[in-house]
Every structure is written in C-alpha cells, then in structure tokens.
Coordinates of C-alpha atoms in Angstrom, one line a residue:
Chain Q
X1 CA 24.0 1.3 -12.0
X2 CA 20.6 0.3 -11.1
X3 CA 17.8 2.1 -12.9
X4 CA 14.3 1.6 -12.9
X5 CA 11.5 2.6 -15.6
X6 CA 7.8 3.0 -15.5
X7 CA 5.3 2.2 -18.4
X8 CA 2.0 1.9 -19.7
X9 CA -0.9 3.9 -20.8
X10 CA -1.4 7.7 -19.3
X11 CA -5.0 7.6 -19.6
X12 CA -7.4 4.9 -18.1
X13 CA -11.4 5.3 -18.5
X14 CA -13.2 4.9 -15.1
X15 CA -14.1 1.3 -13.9
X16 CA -11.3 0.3 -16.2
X17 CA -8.0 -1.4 -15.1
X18 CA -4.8 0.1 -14.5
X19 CA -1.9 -1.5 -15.8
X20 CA 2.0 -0.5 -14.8
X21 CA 5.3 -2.0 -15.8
X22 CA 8.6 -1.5 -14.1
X23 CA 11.5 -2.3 -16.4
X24 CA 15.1 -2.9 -14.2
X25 CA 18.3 -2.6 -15.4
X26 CA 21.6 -3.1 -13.8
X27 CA 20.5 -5.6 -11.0
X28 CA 18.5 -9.1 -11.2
X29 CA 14.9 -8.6 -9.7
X30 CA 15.4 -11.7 -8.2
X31 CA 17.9 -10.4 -5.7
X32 CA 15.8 -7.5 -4.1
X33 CA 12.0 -6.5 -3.1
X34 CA 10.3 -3.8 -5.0
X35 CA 7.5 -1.3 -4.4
X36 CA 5.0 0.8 -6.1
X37 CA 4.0 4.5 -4.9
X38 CA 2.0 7.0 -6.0
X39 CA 1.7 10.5 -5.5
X40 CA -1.7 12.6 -5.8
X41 CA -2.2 16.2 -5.2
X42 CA -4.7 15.1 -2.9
X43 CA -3.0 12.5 -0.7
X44 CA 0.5 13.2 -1.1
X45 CA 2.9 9.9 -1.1
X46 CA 1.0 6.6 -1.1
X47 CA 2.9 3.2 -0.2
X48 CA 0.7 0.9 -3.1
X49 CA 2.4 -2.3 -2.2
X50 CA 5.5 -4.6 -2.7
X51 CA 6.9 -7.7 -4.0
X52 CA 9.3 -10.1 -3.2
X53 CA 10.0 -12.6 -6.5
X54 CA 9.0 -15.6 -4.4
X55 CA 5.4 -14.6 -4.9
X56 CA 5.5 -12.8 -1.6
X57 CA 3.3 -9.4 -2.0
X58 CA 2.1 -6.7 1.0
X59 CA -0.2 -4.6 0.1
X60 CA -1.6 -1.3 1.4
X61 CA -5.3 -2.0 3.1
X62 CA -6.6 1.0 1.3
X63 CA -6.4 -0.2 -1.6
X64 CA -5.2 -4.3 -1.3
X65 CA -9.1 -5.2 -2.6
X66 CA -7.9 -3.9 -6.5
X67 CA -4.3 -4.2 -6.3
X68 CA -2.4 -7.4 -7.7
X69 CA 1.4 -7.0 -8.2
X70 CA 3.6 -9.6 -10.3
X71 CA 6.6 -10.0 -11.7
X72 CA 8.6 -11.5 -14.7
X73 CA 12.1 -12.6 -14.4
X74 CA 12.4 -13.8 -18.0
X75 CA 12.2 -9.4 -18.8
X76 CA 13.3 -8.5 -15.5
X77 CA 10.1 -6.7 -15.1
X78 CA 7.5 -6.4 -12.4
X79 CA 3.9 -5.2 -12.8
X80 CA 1.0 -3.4 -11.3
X81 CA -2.6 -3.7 -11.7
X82 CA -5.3 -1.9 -10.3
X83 CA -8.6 -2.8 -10.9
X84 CA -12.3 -0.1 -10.9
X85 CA -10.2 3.0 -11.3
X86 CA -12.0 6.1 -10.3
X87 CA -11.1 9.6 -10.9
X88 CA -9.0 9.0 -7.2
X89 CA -6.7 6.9 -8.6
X90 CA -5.2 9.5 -10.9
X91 CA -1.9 10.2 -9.9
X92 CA 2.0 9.7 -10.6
X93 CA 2.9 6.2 -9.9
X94 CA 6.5 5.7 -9.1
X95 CA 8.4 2.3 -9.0
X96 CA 11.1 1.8 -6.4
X97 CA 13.6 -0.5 -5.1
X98 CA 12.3 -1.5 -1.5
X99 CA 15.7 -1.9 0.7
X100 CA 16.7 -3.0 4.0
X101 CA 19.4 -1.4 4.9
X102 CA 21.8 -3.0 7.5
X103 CA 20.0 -2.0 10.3
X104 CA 17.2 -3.5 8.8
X105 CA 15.3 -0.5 8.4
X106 CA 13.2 -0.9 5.1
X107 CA 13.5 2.5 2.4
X108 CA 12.8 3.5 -1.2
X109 CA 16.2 3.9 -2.3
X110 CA 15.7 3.9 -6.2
X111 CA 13.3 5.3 -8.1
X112 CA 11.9 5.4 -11.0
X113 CA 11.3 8.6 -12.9
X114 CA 7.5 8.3 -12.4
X115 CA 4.6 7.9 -15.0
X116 CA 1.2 9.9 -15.0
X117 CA -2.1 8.3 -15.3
X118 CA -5.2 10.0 -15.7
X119 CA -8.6 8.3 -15.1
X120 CA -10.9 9.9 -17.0
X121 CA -13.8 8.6 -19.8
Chain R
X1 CA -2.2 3.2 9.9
X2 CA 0.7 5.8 11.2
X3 CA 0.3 8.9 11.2
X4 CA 3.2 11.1 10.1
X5 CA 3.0 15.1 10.7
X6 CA 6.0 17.1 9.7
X7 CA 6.5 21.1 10.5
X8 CA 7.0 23.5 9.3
X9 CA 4.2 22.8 5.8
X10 CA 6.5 25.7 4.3
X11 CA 9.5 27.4 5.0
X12 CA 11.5 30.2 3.2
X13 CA 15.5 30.1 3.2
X14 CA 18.5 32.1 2.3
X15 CA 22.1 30.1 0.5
X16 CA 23.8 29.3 3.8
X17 CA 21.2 29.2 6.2
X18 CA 20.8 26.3 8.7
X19 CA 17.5 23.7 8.5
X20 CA 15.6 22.1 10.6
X21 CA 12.7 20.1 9.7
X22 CA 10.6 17.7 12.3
X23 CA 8.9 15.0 11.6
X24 CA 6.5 13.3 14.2
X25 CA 5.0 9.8 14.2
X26 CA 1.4 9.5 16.2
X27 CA 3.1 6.3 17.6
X28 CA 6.8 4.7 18.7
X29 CA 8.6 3.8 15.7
X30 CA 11.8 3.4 16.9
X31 CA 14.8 4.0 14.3
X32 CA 12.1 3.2 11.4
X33 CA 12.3 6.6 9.8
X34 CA 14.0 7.7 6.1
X35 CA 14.0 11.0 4.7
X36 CA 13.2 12.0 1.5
X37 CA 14.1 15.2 -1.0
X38 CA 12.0 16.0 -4.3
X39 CA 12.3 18.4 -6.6
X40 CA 9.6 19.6 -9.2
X41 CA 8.9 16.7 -11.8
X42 CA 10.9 14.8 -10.1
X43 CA 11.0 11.0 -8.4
X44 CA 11.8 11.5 -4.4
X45 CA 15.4 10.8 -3.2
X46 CA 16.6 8.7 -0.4
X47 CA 18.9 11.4 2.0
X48 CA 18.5 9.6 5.1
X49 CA 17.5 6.3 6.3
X50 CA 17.3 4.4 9.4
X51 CA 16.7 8.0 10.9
X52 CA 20.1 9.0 11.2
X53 CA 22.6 7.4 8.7
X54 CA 23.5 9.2 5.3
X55 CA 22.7 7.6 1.8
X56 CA 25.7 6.9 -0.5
X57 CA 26.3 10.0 -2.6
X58 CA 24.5 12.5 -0.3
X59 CA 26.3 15.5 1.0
X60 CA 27.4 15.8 4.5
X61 CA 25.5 18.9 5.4
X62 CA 22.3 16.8 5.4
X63 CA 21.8 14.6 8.4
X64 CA 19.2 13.2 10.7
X65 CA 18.5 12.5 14.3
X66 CA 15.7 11.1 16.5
X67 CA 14.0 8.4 17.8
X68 CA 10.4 6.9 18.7
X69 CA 8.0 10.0 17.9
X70 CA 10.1 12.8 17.4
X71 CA 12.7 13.0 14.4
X72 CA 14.7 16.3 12.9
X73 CA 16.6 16.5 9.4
X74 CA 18.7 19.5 9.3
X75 CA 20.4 20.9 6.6
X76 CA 23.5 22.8 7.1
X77 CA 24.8 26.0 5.0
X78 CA 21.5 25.5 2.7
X79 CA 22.9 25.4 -1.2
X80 CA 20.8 26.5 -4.3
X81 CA 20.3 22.7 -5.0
X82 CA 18.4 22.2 -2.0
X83 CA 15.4 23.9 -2.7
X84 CA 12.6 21.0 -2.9
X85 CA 10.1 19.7 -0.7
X86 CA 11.4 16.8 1.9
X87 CA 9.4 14.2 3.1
X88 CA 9.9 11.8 6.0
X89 CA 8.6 8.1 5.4
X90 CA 8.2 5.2 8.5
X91 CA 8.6 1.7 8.1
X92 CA 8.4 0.4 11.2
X93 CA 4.2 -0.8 10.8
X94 CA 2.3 -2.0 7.4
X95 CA 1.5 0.3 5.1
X96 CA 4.6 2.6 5.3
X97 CA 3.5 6.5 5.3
X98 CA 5.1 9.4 4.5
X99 CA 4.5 12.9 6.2
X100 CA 2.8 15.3 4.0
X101 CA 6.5 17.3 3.3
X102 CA 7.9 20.6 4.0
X103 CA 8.4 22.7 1.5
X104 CA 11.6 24.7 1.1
X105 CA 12.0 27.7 -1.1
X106 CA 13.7 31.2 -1.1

C-alpha cells in the first residue's frame, strides 16, 4: 500500500532554513500530486503547498515568499524548504498525497505520520 | 482565503449516541468539502470527501451531506474508536483551509 514518511531535523535555529523530505513507497511520485501541511497549536491545519512532478507547484500566499517544494524521482522523494524560520513556524509538518477524486474534488487522502520541528536558537 | 467555522468547538458523547457536526464556509464552495478524523499523535484521516461520499475502508456510520455554505458529518451509534477531533477541509479556492475541528470526547 501507499505509505508516506517525513524526515529531517526536529530543531531549526531562527532565521535558519527548514528542510523536509517525504519518502513514498508503494506508488511512483510521478503518477500523483503531493502536499505539505502543518499543524500548530496556534493556527490549527495549514495547507503549505503542492507539487505536481512536472515542476508544477501552488503554494499558500502566507507563506509562498519562503517556501520552495521539489521533488526527486531517482528516490521517489519530494522535499520542502522553508527559508527565515521564526519561532511561528514551529509546528508538525505532515506530508500527503493530494487526490482528485472522481468528482474532481481535490483531498489529503494519505498521510504521513507527521514530524516535529522546533525553531528555536 | 476561505474561511471555515465548524460547531460545536467541543462536544461530549456516550458509545451509541448520534453526531452531528457542521461545518460552514464564509463563501459557496459547492461540493468542495472533505472531512477529516484525528486522534492524539496522530496524522488526520480522510472519512469523507467531495462532501458526501465515503473513503475506502471507513465505516458506514460515518457520512456527510451539504452543499455551498452549509455542510454536516454525522456519526451514527458513536463507537469507542471515534473519539478524536474532526476537521472539515475546502478545496474549492487556493489555499485550501480547514475548519478549526470539533472536538469529541466522553
């Protein structure tokens, strides 16, 4: 089955950049779009951004300024950066499949198990 | 951006009660609207997309209905395994946005 994985360092130092990998097994990147979220006590769930493996990204406004998203089919993997972290940014960042379902309504329908990062000096 | 409310914040439930949480858009999204469940330390879970239709491996007593600014996911005969806090998500306008989720608990 399809499973997704989230990794990278838990604690980032302020003005630093973040940097995520999602590792997918059980389905070729290629075939699908795929989305970042994060969840703060603060704001609740935030839509980051996604990427389609043609290069195509969409990005939240809020935060489209520091975020880059790539991805590498070689590893079947697909990345996040975020760039002058603050203390706002800490937060568990989820990966996710980003799916249209036959109506063509987009959803999250996998997840991965979600990492914590910590902005902090 | 949308702006997705969702009521009750917090609810408390008995095994085999009957749920109804709503979720409410500040603008016409149509069909655009997914559900979500999400237990403590926990990734969310996909229950109900397209506002009404059931993900794969989801039990029947969960389902949705609704349309354009008002949407409801009910839970029938409430089981131990449904205590978690549910989110509704649209995707009809860039960025998506979730409600701020409703909290179940005994």
């Amino acid at each position: 089955q399809v499973q997704l994985q989230e990794s990278g360092p838990g604690l980032v130092k302020p003005s630093e950049t973040l940097s995520l990998t999602c590792t997918v097994s059980g389905v070729s990147i290629s075939s699908y779009y795929w989305s970042w979220i994060r969840q703060s006590a603060g704001k609740g769930l935030e839509w980051i951004g996604r990427i389609v493996i043609s290069g195509s990204t969409n990005y939240n406004p809020s935060l489209k300024s520091r975020v880059a998203m790539s991805a590498d089919t070689s590893k079947n993997q697909f990345s996040l950066k975020l760039t002058s972290v603050t203390a706002a940014d800490t937060a568990v960042y989820y990966c996710a499949r980003w799916f249209a379902s036959e109506s063509d309504v987009y959803d999250c329908d996998i997840w991965g198990q979600g990492t914590m990062v910590t902005v902090s000096p | 951006d949308i702006h997705m409310t969702q009521s009750p914040s917090s609810l408390s439930a008995s095994v085999g009660d009957r749920l109804t949480i709503t979720c409410r858009p500040n603008q016409n999204i149509y069909n655009y609207l997914n559900w979500y469940q999400q237990k403590p330390g926990k990734a969310p879970r996909l229950l109900i997309y397209a506002a009404s239709s059931l993900q794969s491996g989801v039990p029947s007593r969960f389902s949705g209905s609704g349309s354009g600014t008002d949407f409801t996911l009910t839970i029938t005969s409430l089981q131990p395994e449904d205590f978690a806090t549910y989110y509704c998500q649209q995707t009809f306008s860039s960025p998506p946005t979730f409600g701020p989720g409703t909290k179940v608990d005994i």
